[in-house]
Amino acid sequence: MPYVVTQSCCADASCVVACPVNCIHPAPGEPGFATAEMLYVDPRSCVGCGACTTACPVGAVVPDTALTPEQEPFRELNAAYYDAFPHADRAPVAPVPPQRRLQRPRPVRVAVVGAGPAGLYTADELLRHPEVNVDVLDRLPTPYGLLRAGVAPDHQHTKQAAGLFGAIEEQPGFRYLLGVEVGRDVTRAELAERYDAVVWSVGASADRRLDVPGEDLPGSASATALVGWYNGHPDHRDLAVDLGHERVVVVGNGNVALDVARVLTTDPDELARTDVADHALAALRGSAVREVLVVGRRGPGQASFTTPELVGLAGLRGVDVVADLGGAEVVGDDLRARVLRELAARTPDPARRRVVLRFLASPLRLLGTDRVEGVELVRTELVPDAAGVPRAKPTGETETVEAGMVLRSVGYRGVAVPGLPHDPVTGTVPHDRGRVEPGTYVAGWVKRGPTGYLGTNKSCAQETVEALLDDLDAGLLEGRVRQAEDLRTVLDRRGVPVVDLAGWRAIDREERRRGEAAGRPRVKLTDPGEMLGTAASAGRRGRRRLSASSR
Ligand code: NAP
């Protein structure tokens, strides 16, 4: 009974390390690992032991006998990888390097700024060294970054990675300082003088713009803001989302575009079984949206969405998913090409909601006077650039599409961190293997730009921590700590309401309690004031218990 890796694969390679027969690839260090959309089990060498399933943080690996009809295509996708990259030429065991140890053992304190996946994987790597203590800061009172506020609510499998992060938080030497904003509550200099090293893992919090007329009309928004809205991110909970129109146009065809297209067309009763924010669920229940048009400026061969996500979208029940190739040809005969051709041949049922993947079209301007009423698209054709990469060139042939909302889904963008160098083109901090300078490091999207999947942050964090350990071993981080006073003491003196692990656990418990009553995994708190109040009540309860036991 071979196992099969399915849609929610996060590519953090925990399964690779767990597999006793080295049948999951590409493995870290192998060609293609850094850019792999997912990992694949070789059905011919898998012994069916299930070690991969236990190790997987997101429940992506299932026995082939348990595949649902929607997951069936993943059987072929796993096997096809080994047709292209035969397993026989690989080393017999997965590369698990021996645990590195500090050459100059001494107590080390590291601050990690940003409690998203990159920050938590960084903390995990650092805490393999018993000499290291890690404080993880975040401006929000809750951790997990895009796992909490980015992953779509109908991808609950992926959200299971919270279990992995929960285990990281439990490790000795780990401390949360949540609800703390560097620059507002503490300066960068105050951090630098208290820690041997600071790792910045603050992500890419802004979005890219289209720069077309009409982009600032009401009804035009970024998909990333909508993602934050339906996930209950405090910054986006008040986003004005008017779903009183039949059509939404999404510009760009990456995985975020597919996420918003699915959430806007999924039956709200299905979403009601997830942790979608209450305000979003209410709006989606009253939604008049019948069609989401996902517009890609290039052809199906260049689309940014990944094959697992395309397969997942194509297999949706209750929503018609079709492709309008715009005259483009689908080349090849792999699963991705066959799915796209099949979508292009489908005829949508007018009675059902639908997602239309439209290719070779680009927005010229958003139409409307007081709010968005539509978008003018221009047909494009593909013209190779100097490096031979097909690029979209407008043909001059235009069309108007009515729409009540236009979402630009053209990528996240990193913003400059005050005091750190910034490359405005990539929106990242220039670095060498994660080192900005000895004592200052970056991990995650602020380091490599908004690319990859949840698990990509693990290898990214490993590289950064390697650079940090190199600097420790070389003695480059000696004498940096000049201030013995603990940061928590400073924050308490300033009256900053810090949320620690107990506080976060109290928020988590309260969300789950509310969820249980409603048959949902959790009902998210979205108001920072309420989050802080819930966290503080845990502190009060803890203190009461302490004083009762000392009486
Ligand atoms: P993305 O994958 O970079 O896609 C951006 C899209 O915007 C591309 O289709 C791009 O087209 C298009 N675009 C850029 N500028 C444009 C313009 N001026 N006009 C029209 N189209 C334009 O970004 P994303 O979807 O935001 O995803 C970010 C990262 O998160 C990706 O690595 C993604 O895989 C990951 N993610 C993963 C999941 C998952 O695994 N389930 C879910 C969400 C996000 P061109 O290709 O022509 O430039």
Coordinates of C-alpha atoms and ligand atoms in Angstrom, one line a residue:
M1 CA 0.0 0.0 0.0
P2 CA 2.0 3.0 -1.1
Y3 CA 1.4 6.4 0.3
V4 CA 0.6 9.5 -1.8
V5 CA 1.4 13.1 -1.1
T6 CA -1.7 15.3 -1.7
Q7 CA -2.6 18.9 -2.2
S8 CA -1.8 20.4 1.2
C9 CA 1.9 19.4 1.0
C10 CA 3.9 22.2 2.6
A11 CA 7.3 20.8 1.4
D12 CA 9.0 21.2 4.8
A13 CA 10.5 17.7 4.2
S14 CA 9.6 16.3 7.6
C15 CA 8.4 13.2 5.7
V16 CA 11.8 12.9 3.9
V17 CA 13.6 12.7 7.2
A18 CA 11.1 10.2 8.6
C19 CA 11.1 7.8 5.6
P20 CA 13.2 4.7 6.3
V21 CA 13.6 3.8 2.6
N22 CA 14.3 7.2 1.1
C23 CA 11.3 7.1 -1.2
I24 CA 10.2 10.8 -0.9
H25 CA 11.8 13.3 -3.2
P26 CA 13.1 15.8 -4.1
A27 CA 14.9 15.8 -0.7
P28 CA 16.7 18.8 0.8
G29 CA 19.9 19.3 -1.1
E30 CA 18.7 17.5 -4.3
P31 CA 18.2 19.5 -7.5
G32 CA 14.7 21.0 -7.7
F33 CA 14.0 20.9 -3.9
A34 CA 14.1 24.7 -3.5
T35 CA 11.5 25.2 -6.2
A36 CA 9.4 22.0 -5.8
E37 CA 5.7 22.7 -5.8
M38 CA 5.3 19.6 -3.6
L39 CA 7.2 16.4 -2.7
Y40 CA 6.4 13.0 -4.1
V41 CA 6.3 9.4 -2.9
D42 CA 7.8 6.8 -5.2
P43 CA 5.1 4.2 -5.3
R44 CA 7.6 1.5 -6.4
S45 CA 9.9 1.9 -3.4
C46 CA 7.3 2.9 -0.7
V47 CA 7.0 0.1 1.9
G48 CA 3.8 1.6 3.3
C49 CA 5.1 2.0 6.9
G50 CA 3.3 5.3 7.4
A51 CA 6.2 7.1 9.0
C52 CA 5.7 10.0 6.6
T53 CA 2.1 10.4 7.6
T54 CA 3.1 10.7 11.3
A55 CA 5.8 13.2 10.4
C56 CA 3.8 15.4 8.1
P57 CA 2.6 18.6 9.9
V58 CA -0.3 19.2 7.5
G59 CA -1.8 15.8 7.0
A60 CA -0.9 15.7 3.3
V61 CA 0.3 12.1 3.1
V62 CA -2.4 9.5 2.8
P63 CA -2.4 5.8 1.9
D64 CA -3.5 5.2 -1.7
T65 CA -6.4 3.2 -0.4
A66 CA -7.8 6.2 1.4
L67 CA -7.6 8.7 -1.5
T68 CA -10.9 10.6 -2.0
P69 CA -12.1 11.0 -5.6
E70 CA -10.8 14.6 -5.6
Q71 CA -7.4 13.4 -4.4
E72 CA -7.1 10.6 -7.0
P73 CA -5.1 12.7 -9.5
F74 CA -2.3 12.9 -6.9
R75 CA -1.6 9.2 -7.4
E76 CA -0.5 10.0 -10.9
L77 CA 1.2 13.2 -10.0
N78 CA 3.4 11.3 -7.4
A79 CA 4.3 8.5 -9.8
A80 CA 4.9 10.8 -12.8
Y81 CA 7.7 12.6 -10.9
Y82 CA 9.6 9.3 -10.8
D83 CA 9.1 8.8 -14.5
A84 CA 10.9 12.0 -15.1
F85 CA 13.4 11.7 -12.2
P86 CA 14.0 7.9 -11.7
H87 CA 14.6 7.0 -8.1
A88 CA 17.4 4.5 -8.9
D89 CA 20.0 7.2 -9.3
R90 CA 19.6 8.6 -5.8
A91 CA 21.7 8.0 -2.7
P92 CA 20.2 5.2 -0.6
V93 CA 19.5 7.3 2.5
A94 CA 18.0 10.7 3.1
P95 CA 20.7 13.3 3.9
V96 CA 20.3 13.9 7.6
P97 CA 23.4 15.8 8.7
P98 CA 24.7 15.3 12.2
Q99 CA 23.6 17.9 14.7
R100 CA 26.0 20.8 14.7
R101 CA 27.2 22.0 18.1
L102 CA 28.5 25.5 19.2
Q103 CA 32.3 25.6 19.1
R104 CA 32.4 28.2 21.9
P105 CA 29.5 27.1 24.1
R106 CA 28.1 30.0 26.2
P107 CA 24.6 31.4 26.9
V108 CA 23.3 33.1 23.7
R109 CA 20.1 35.2 23.4
V110 CA 18.4 35.7 20.1
A111 CA 15.4 37.9 19.3
V112 CA 13.3 36.8 16.3
V113 CA 11.1 39.6 15.1
G114 CA 7.9 38.1 13.4
A115 CA 6.1 35.0 14.8
G116 CA 5.0 33.6 11.4
P117 CA 6.2 30.3 9.9
A118 CA 9.7 31.7 9.1
G119 CA 10.1 33.1 12.6
L120 CA 9.0 29.8 14.3
Y121 CA 11.1 27.6 12.1
T122 CA 14.0 29.9 12.9
A123 CA 13.3 29.5 16.6
D124 CA 13.1 25.8 16.2
E125 CA 16.5 25.6 14.5
L126 CA 18.1 27.8 17.2
L127 CA 16.6 25.8 20.0
R128 CA 18.4 22.7 18.9
H129 CA 21.3 24.3 20.8
P130 CA 20.7 24.1 24.6
E131 CA 22.8 27.3 25.1
V132 CA 20.4 29.4 23.0
N133 CA 17.3 31.3 24.4
V134 CA 14.9 32.8 21.8
D135 CA 12.4 35.6 22.3
V136 CA 9.9 35.7 19.5
L137 CA 8.3 39.1 19.0
D138 CA 5.3 40.1 16.9
R139 CA 3.2 43.2 16.6
L140 CA 0.0 41.2 16.8
P141 CA -1.2 39.6 20.0
T142 CA -1.4 36.2 18.1
P143 CA 1.4 34.3 16.4
Y144 CA 1.6 32.1 13.2
G145 CA 1.5 35.0 10.6
L146 CA 0.2 33.8 7.3
L147 CA -0.7 30.3 8.7
R148 CA -3.4 32.1 10.7
A149 CA -4.1 35.1 8.4
G150 CA -3.1 33.9 4.9
V151 CA -3.9 30.2 4.4
A152 CA -7.5 30.0 3.1
P153 CA -10.0 28.7 5.6
D154 CA -11.1 25.8 3.4
H155 CA -7.5 24.6 3.6
Q156 CA -7.8 23.4 7.2
H157 CA -5.3 20.5 6.5
T158 CA -2.6 23.2 6.0
K159 CA -3.7 24.9 9.2
Q160 CA -2.8 21.7 11.1
A161 CA 0.8 23.0 11.0
A162 CA -0.3 25.0 14.1
G163 CA 0.3 21.7 15.9
L164 CA 4.0 21.8 14.8
F165 CA 4.3 25.4 15.9
G166 CA 2.6 24.5 19.2
A167 CA 5.4 22.0 19.8
I168 CA 8.1 24.5 19.0
E169 CA 6.6 27.0 21.5
E170 CA 6.8 24.3 24.2
Q171 CA 10.6 24.0 24.0
P172 CA 12.8 25.2 26.9
G173 CA 14.4 28.5 26.0
F174 CA 11.4 29.7 24.0
R175 CA 9.5 32.9 25.0
Y176 CA 6.8 35.0 23.2
L177 CA 6.7 38.7 23.4
L178 CA 3.5 39.2 21.3
G179 CA 1.7 42.5 20.8
V180 CA 5.1 44.2 20.7
E181 CA 6.0 46.4 17.8
V182 CA 9.6 47.2 17.1
G183 CA 9.8 50.9 16.4
R184 CA 6.7 51.7 18.6
D185 CA 7.2 49.8 21.8
V186 CA 11.0 49.2 21.6
T187 CA 13.6 50.6 19.4
R188 CA 15.9 48.5 17.1
A189 CA 18.9 49.8 19.1
E190 CA 17.3 48.6 22.4
L191 CA 16.9 45.1 20.8
A192 CA 20.5 45.1 19.5
E193 CA 22.0 45.9 22.9
R194 CA 20.1 43.1 24.6
Y195 CA 20.6 40.2 22.2
D196 CA 23.6 38.5 20.7
A197 CA 21.7 38.4 17.4
V198 CA 18.4 39.6 15.9
V199 CA 16.6 37.7 13.2
W200 CA 14.0 39.6 11.2
S201 CA 11.3 37.5 9.8
V202 CA 8.7 40.2 9.2
G203 CA 7.4 38.9 5.8
A204 CA 6.1 41.0 3.0
S205 CA 3.2 42.9 4.4
A206 CA 2.2 45.2 1.5
D207 CA 0.8 44.3 -1.9
R208 CA 1.8 45.2 -5.4
R209 CA -0.3 47.5 -7.5
L210 CA -1.5 47.4 -11.1
D211 CA -0.9 51.1 -11.7
V212 CA -3.9 51.5 -14.0
P213 CA -6.6 54.2 -13.9
G214 CA -9.5 53.5 -11.5
E215 CA -7.5 51.4 -9.2
D216 CA -8.4 53.5 -6.1
L217 CA -12.2 53.4 -6.8
P218 CA -14.3 51.8 -4.0
G219 CA -14.8 48.2 -5.0
S220 CA -11.1 47.8 -6.1
A221 CA -9.0 46.1 -3.5
S222 CA -6.0 43.9 -3.1
A223 CA -6.6 40.1 -2.9
T224 CA -4.1 40.1 0.0
A225 CA -6.4 42.5 2.0
L226 CA -9.4 40.3 1.2
V227 CA -7.5 37.2 2.4
G228 CA -6.8 39.1 5.7
W229 CA -10.4 40.1 5.9
Y230 CA -11.8 36.5 5.6
N231 CA -9.1 35.3 7.9
G232 CA -9.9 37.8 10.6
H233 CA -6.6 39.8 10.5
P234 CA -7.1 42.8 12.8
D235 CA -5.7 45.2 10.1
H236 CA -8.3 44.0 7.5
R237 CA -11.4 43.2 9.6
D238 CA -13.0 46.5 8.6
L239 CA -12.3 46.2 4.9
A240 CA -15.3 47.4 2.9
V241 CA -16.3 44.3 1.0
D242 CA -19.5 44.7 -1.1
L243 CA -20.6 41.4 -2.5
G244 CA -23.9 42.7 -3.9
H245 CA -22.8 42.2 -7.5
E246 CA -22.8 39.1 -9.8
R247 CA -19.2 39.2 -10.9
V248 CA -15.8 39.7 -9.3
V249 CA -12.7 40.0 -11.4
V250 CA -9.4 38.8 -10.0
V251 CA -6.3 40.1 -11.8
G252 CA -3.3 37.7 -11.7
N253 CA -3.4 33.9 -11.6
G254 CA -1.2 32.8 -8.7
N255 CA -2.3 30.6 -5.8
V256 CA -3.7 33.6 -3.9
A257 CA -6.0 34.3 -6.9
L258 CA -7.2 30.7 -6.7
D259 CA -7.7 31.0 -3.0
V260 CA -9.9 34.1 -3.2
A261 CA -11.8 32.6 -6.2
R262 CA -12.7 29.5 -4.2
V263 CA -13.6 31.3 -1.0
L264 CA -15.9 33.7 -3.0
T265 CA -17.7 30.8 -4.7
T266 CA -17.8 28.1 -2.0
D267 CA -21.1 27.3 -0.4
P268 CA -21.1 29.4 2.9
D269 CA -22.5 26.3 4.7
E270 CA -19.2 24.6 3.9
L271 CA -17.1 27.6 5.0
A272 CA -19.2 27.6 8.2
R273 CA -17.3 24.5 9.2
T274 CA -14.0 26.3 9.0
D275 CA -12.3 29.1 11.0
V276 CA -13.4 31.8 8.4
A277 CA -14.0 35.1 10.2
D278 CA -17.6 35.6 11.4
H279 CA -17.9 38.9 9.6
A280 CA -16.8 37.3 6.4
L281 CA -19.1 34.4 6.8
A282 CA -22.0 36.7 7.3
A283 CA -21.1 38.7 4.2
L284 CA -20.6 35.6 2.1
R285 CA -24.0 34.3 3.2
G286 CA -25.6 37.4 1.7
S287 CA -23.3 37.4 -1.4
A288 CA -24.8 37.9 -4.9
V289 CA -21.6 36.8 -6.6
R290 CA -22.2 34.2 -9.3
E291 CA -18.9 34.3 -11.2
V292 CA -15.3 35.0 -10.4
L293 CA -13.2 35.7 -13.4
V294 CA -9.5 35.1 -12.8
V295 CA -7.5 37.0 -15.4
G296 CA -4.0 35.9 -16.3
R297 CA -2.0 38.2 -18.6
R298 CA 0.0 35.2 -20.0
G299 CA -1.0 31.8 -21.3
P300 CA -1.9 28.6 -19.4
G301 CA 1.7 27.4 -19.7
Q302 CA 3.0 30.5 -17.8
A303 CA 0.3 30.6 -15.1
S304 CA 1.7 31.1 -11.6
F305 CA -0.7 28.7 -9.8
T306 CA 0.8 25.4 -8.9
T307 CA -0.4 22.0 -10.2
P308 CA -1.7 20.8 -6.7
E309 CA -3.8 23.9 -6.3
L310 CA -5.1 23.6 -9.9
V311 CA -6.0 20.0 -9.4
G312 CA -7.8 20.9 -6.1
L313 CA -9.7 23.7 -7.8
A314 CA -10.8 21.5 -10.7
G315 CA -12.1 18.9 -8.3
L316 CA -14.4 21.3 -6.4
R317 CA -17.9 20.1 -5.9
G318 CA -20.7 22.7 -6.0
V319 CA -18.8 25.2 -8.1
D320 CA -18.2 25.0 -11.9
V321 CA -14.6 25.7 -12.8
V322 CA -13.9 26.4 -16.5
A323 CA -11.0 27.8 -18.5
D324 CA -11.2 30.4 -21.3
L325 CA -7.8 30.0 -23.0
G326 CA -8.2 33.2 -24.9
G327 CA -6.9 31.5 -28.0
A328 CA -3.9 30.1 -26.3
E329 CA -2.8 26.5 -26.8
V330 CA -2.2 24.1 -24.0
V331 CA 1.1 22.3 -24.7
G332 CA 2.1 18.9 -23.3
D333 CA 0.4 15.9 -21.9
D334 CA 1.2 16.0 -18.2
L335 CA -1.5 16.2 -15.6
R336 CA -1.5 20.0 -15.5
A337 CA -2.0 20.3 -19.2
R338 CA -4.7 17.6 -19.3
V339 CA -6.6 19.3 -16.4
L340 CA -6.4 22.7 -18.2
R341 CA -7.7 21.2 -21.5
E342 CA -10.5 19.4 -19.6
L343 CA -11.5 22.8 -17.9
A344 CA -11.5 24.4 -21.3
A345 CA -13.9 21.8 -22.7
R346 CA -16.4 22.1 -19.8
T347 CA -19.7 24.0 -20.3
P348 CA -20.7 25.8 -17.1
D349 CA -24.2 25.2 -15.7
P350 CA -25.8 28.7 -15.5
A351 CA -27.6 27.7 -12.3
R352 CA -24.3 27.2 -10.4
R353 CA -21.6 29.6 -9.2
R354 CA -18.5 29.4 -11.4
V355 CA -14.8 30.3 -11.5
V356 CA -13.5 31.1 -15.0
L357 CA -9.8 31.0 -15.6
R358 CA -9.2 33.5 -18.4
F359 CA -5.8 33.6 -20.1
L360 CA -4.1 36.2 -22.4
A361 CA -5.8 39.3 -21.0
S362 CA -4.7 42.2 -19.0
P363 CA -6.5 45.2 -17.4
L364 CA -6.2 48.6 -19.0
R365 CA -8.4 50.5 -16.5
L366 CA -11.1 50.0 -14.0
L367 CA -14.4 51.5 -15.0
G368 CA -16.9 53.4 -12.9
T369 CA -17.3 56.9 -11.4
D370 CA -18.2 56.5 -7.7
R371 CA -17.3 52.8 -7.5
V372 CA -16.1 50.0 -9.7
E373 CA -18.5 48.9 -12.3
G374 CA -16.2 46.9 -14.6
V375 CA -12.8 46.6 -16.1
E376 CA -11.5 47.2 -19.6
L377 CA -9.3 44.3 -20.6
V378 CA -6.9 44.1 -23.5
R379 CA -6.1 40.9 -25.2
T380 CA -2.4 40.0 -25.0
E381 CA -0.1 37.8 -27.0
L382 CA 3.1 36.1 -25.9
V383 CA 6.4 37.6 -27.1
P384 CA 9.8 36.2 -25.9
D385 CA 12.0 38.7 -24.0
A386 CA 15.8 38.8 -24.5
A387 CA 16.2 35.7 -22.3
G388 CA 13.5 33.8 -24.3
V389 CA 10.9 34.0 -21.5
P390 CA 7.4 34.5 -23.0
R391 CA 6.0 37.9 -21.9
A392 CA 2.5 39.4 -22.4
K393 CA 2.3 42.1 -25.1
P394 CA -1.0 44.0 -25.6
T395 CA -2.6 43.4 -29.0
G396 CA -4.8 46.5 -29.0
E397 CA -8.0 44.4 -29.0
T398 CA -10.1 45.4 -26.0
E399 CA -13.2 44.2 -24.3
T400 CA -15.3 45.5 -21.3
V401 CA -16.3 43.2 -18.5
E402 CA -18.9 44.2 -15.9
A403 CA -17.9 43.6 -12.3
G404 CA -18.8 45.0 -8.9
M405 CA -15.4 44.2 -7.5
V406 CA -11.9 44.0 -8.9
L407 CA -9.2 42.3 -6.8
R408 CA -5.6 42.7 -7.8
S409 CA -3.8 39.5 -7.0
V410 CA -0.4 40.4 -8.4
G411 CA 1.8 39.4 -5.4
Y412 CA 2.8 40.6 -2.0
R413 CA 5.5 43.2 -1.5
G414 CA 8.0 43.6 1.2
V415 CA 8.2 47.0 2.9
A416 CA 11.5 48.6 4.2
V417 CA 12.4 47.8 7.8
P418 CA 13.7 51.0 9.3
G419 CA 17.4 50.7 9.8
L420 CA 17.9 47.7 7.6
P421 CA 19.1 47.9 3.9
H422 CA 16.2 47.5 1.4
D423 CA 16.1 46.5 -2.2
P424 CA 13.1 48.4 -3.6
V425 CA 13.0 46.1 -6.7
T426 CA 12.6 42.8 -4.9
G427 CA 11.2 44.3 -1.7
T428 CA 13.7 42.3 0.3
V429 CA 16.7 43.0 2.6
P430 CA 20.0 42.3 0.8
H431 CA 21.8 39.4 2.6
D432 CA 24.3 36.6 2.3
R433 CA 22.8 33.3 3.2
G434 CA 20.5 35.2 5.6
R435 CA 23.3 37.4 7.1
V436 CA 22.7 41.1 6.7
E437 CA 25.8 41.8 8.9
P438 CA 27.1 39.8 11.9
G439 CA 24.3 40.1 14.6
T440 CA 21.6 40.9 12.1
Y441 CA 19.9 38.2 10.0
V442 CA 16.7 37.7 7.9
A443 CA 14.5 34.7 7.2
G444 CA 11.3 34.1 5.2
W445 CA 9.8 36.5 2.7
V446 CA 11.8 39.6 3.9
K447 CA 14.8 37.5 2.8
R448 CA 13.8 35.7 -0.3
G449 CA 10.7 37.6 -1.5
P450 CA 7.0 36.4 -1.5
T451 CA 7.7 32.9 -3.0
G452 CA 7.4 29.3 -2.0
Y453 CA 5.1 27.4 0.5
L454 CA 4.8 27.1 4.2
G455 CA 7.6 24.4 4.5
T456 CA 10.0 26.4 2.3
N457 CA 10.5 28.5 5.4
K458 CA 12.1 25.5 7.1
S459 CA 15.1 25.2 4.7
C460 CA 15.2 29.0 4.5
A461 CA 15.5 29.2 8.4
Q462 CA 18.1 26.5 8.4
E463 CA 20.3 28.5 6.1
T464 CA 19.9 31.7 8.1
V465 CA 20.7 29.9 11.4
E466 CA 23.7 28.2 9.8
A467 CA 25.1 31.7 9.0
L468 CA 24.3 32.9 12.6
L469 CA 26.1 29.9 14.1
D470 CA 29.1 30.5 11.8
D471 CA 29.3 34.0 13.2
L472 CA 29.0 32.7 16.8
D473 CA 31.7 30.1 16.1
A474 CA 33.9 32.8 14.5
G475 CA 33.6 35.0 17.6
L476 CA 31.9 37.7 15.6
L477 CA 29.0 38.1 18.1
E478 CA 31.1 38.5 21.2
G479 CA 30.5 41.6 23.4
R480 CA 27.3 42.6 21.6
V481 CA 25.1 42.4 24.7
R482 CA 25.7 45.6 26.6
Q483 CA 22.4 45.9 28.5
A484 CA 21.6 43.2 31.1
E485 CA 18.0 44.4 31.8
D486 CA 15.5 42.0 30.3
L487 CA 13.4 43.3 27.5
R488 CA 10.2 42.1 29.2
T489 CA 11.1 44.4 32.2
V490 CA 11.4 47.4 29.9
L491 CA 8.1 46.6 28.2
D492 CA 6.3 46.1 31.5
R493 CA 7.7 49.4 32.8
R494 CA 6.4 51.1 29.6
G495 CA 3.0 49.6 30.2
V496 CA 3.1 47.6 26.9
P497 CA 0.5 44.8 27.3
V498 CA 2.7 41.9 26.3
V499 CA 1.1 38.6 25.4
D500 CA 3.3 35.6 26.4
L501 CA 2.8 31.9 25.7
A502 CA 0.1 31.6 28.5
G503 CA -1.7 34.6 27.0
W504 CA -1.6 33.2 23.5
R505 CA -2.8 29.8 24.9
A506 CA -5.7 31.6 26.6
I507 CA -6.7 33.3 23.3
D508 CA -6.4 29.9 21.5
R509 CA -8.5 28.2 24.1
E510 CA -11.2 30.9 24.0
E511 CA -11.3 30.6 20.2
R512 CA -11.6 26.9 20.3
R513 CA -14.3 27.0 23.0
R514 CA -16.4 29.4 20.9
G515 CA -15.7 27.1 17.9
E516 CA -16.8 24.0 19.7
A517 CA -20.1 25.5 20.5
A518 CA -20.7 26.3 16.8
G519 CA -19.3 23.0 15.4
R520 CA -16.2 24.8 14.0
P521 CA -12.4 24.4 14.6
R522 CA -12.4 27.9 16.2
V523 CA -14.1 31.2 16.1
K524 CA -11.4 33.8 15.7
L525 CA -11.1 36.8 17.9
T526 CA -10.4 39.7 15.5
D527 CA -10.4 42.7 17.8
P528 CA -6.9 43.3 19.4
G529 CA -8.5 44.8 22.5
E530 CA -10.5 41.6 23.1
M531 CA -7.4 39.5 22.4
L532 CA -5.4 41.4 24.9
G533 CA -8.3 41.2 27.5
T534 CA -8.5 37.4 27.0
A535 CA -4.7 37.0 27.3
A536 CA -4.7 39.2 30.4
S537 CA -7.3 37.1 32.1
A538 CA -5.0 34.1 31.8
G539 CA -2.3 36.1 33.6
R540 CA -4.8 37.0 36.4
R541 CA -5.9 33.4 36.8
G542 CA -2.3 32.2 36.9
R543 CA -1.5 34.8 39.6
R544 CA -4.6 33.8 41.6
R545 CA -3.5 30.2 41.5
L546 CA 0.0 31.1 42.6
S547 CA -1.1 33.1 45.6
A548 CA -3.7 30.5 46.6
S549 CA -1.0 27.8 46.6
S550 CA 1.4 30.0 48.5
R551 CA -1.2 30.6 51.3
Ligands
NAP1 P1 2.4 34.9 -7.5 O1 2.4 33.5 -7.5 O2 3.7 35.7 -7.7 O3 1.4 35.4 -8.7 C1 1.3 36.7 -9.1 C2 0.5 36.8 -10.4 O4 0.3 38.2 -10.7 C3 1.1 36.2 -11.6 O5 0.1 35.5 -12.3 C4 1.6 37.4 -12.4 O6 1.6 37.2 -13.8 C5 0.5 38.4 -12.1 N1 0.9 39.8 -12.3 C6 1.9 40.4 -11.7 N2 1.9 41.7 -12.1 C7 0.8 41.9 -13.0 C8 0.3 42.9 -13.7 N3 0.8 44.2 -13.6 N4 -0.8 42.7 -14.4 C9 -1.4 41.5 -14.5 N5 -0.9 40.4 -13.8 C10 0.2 40.6 -13.1 O7 1.8 35.6 -6.2 P2 0.7 35.1 -5.2 O8 -0.4 34.4 -5.8 O9 0.4 36.3 -4.4 O10 1.4 34.0 -4.3 C11 2.5 34.4 -3.4 C12 3.3 33.2 -3.0 O11 2.5 32.5 -2.0 C13 3.5 32.1 -4.1 O12 4.7 31.5 -3.8 C14 2.4 31.2 -3.9 O13 2.6 29.9 -4.4 C15 2.3 31.1 -2.4 N6 0.9 30.7 -2.0 C16 0.8 29.3 -1.9 C17 -0.5 28.8 -1.6 C18 -0.6 27.3 -1.5 O14 0.3 26.6 -1.5 N7 -1.8 26.8 -1.3 C19 -1.6 29.7 -1.4 C20 -1.4 31.0 -1.5 C21 -0.1 31.5 -1.8 P3 3.0 37.0 -14.5 O15 3.4 35.5 -14.3 O16 2.7 37.2 -16.0 O17 4.0 38.0 -14.0

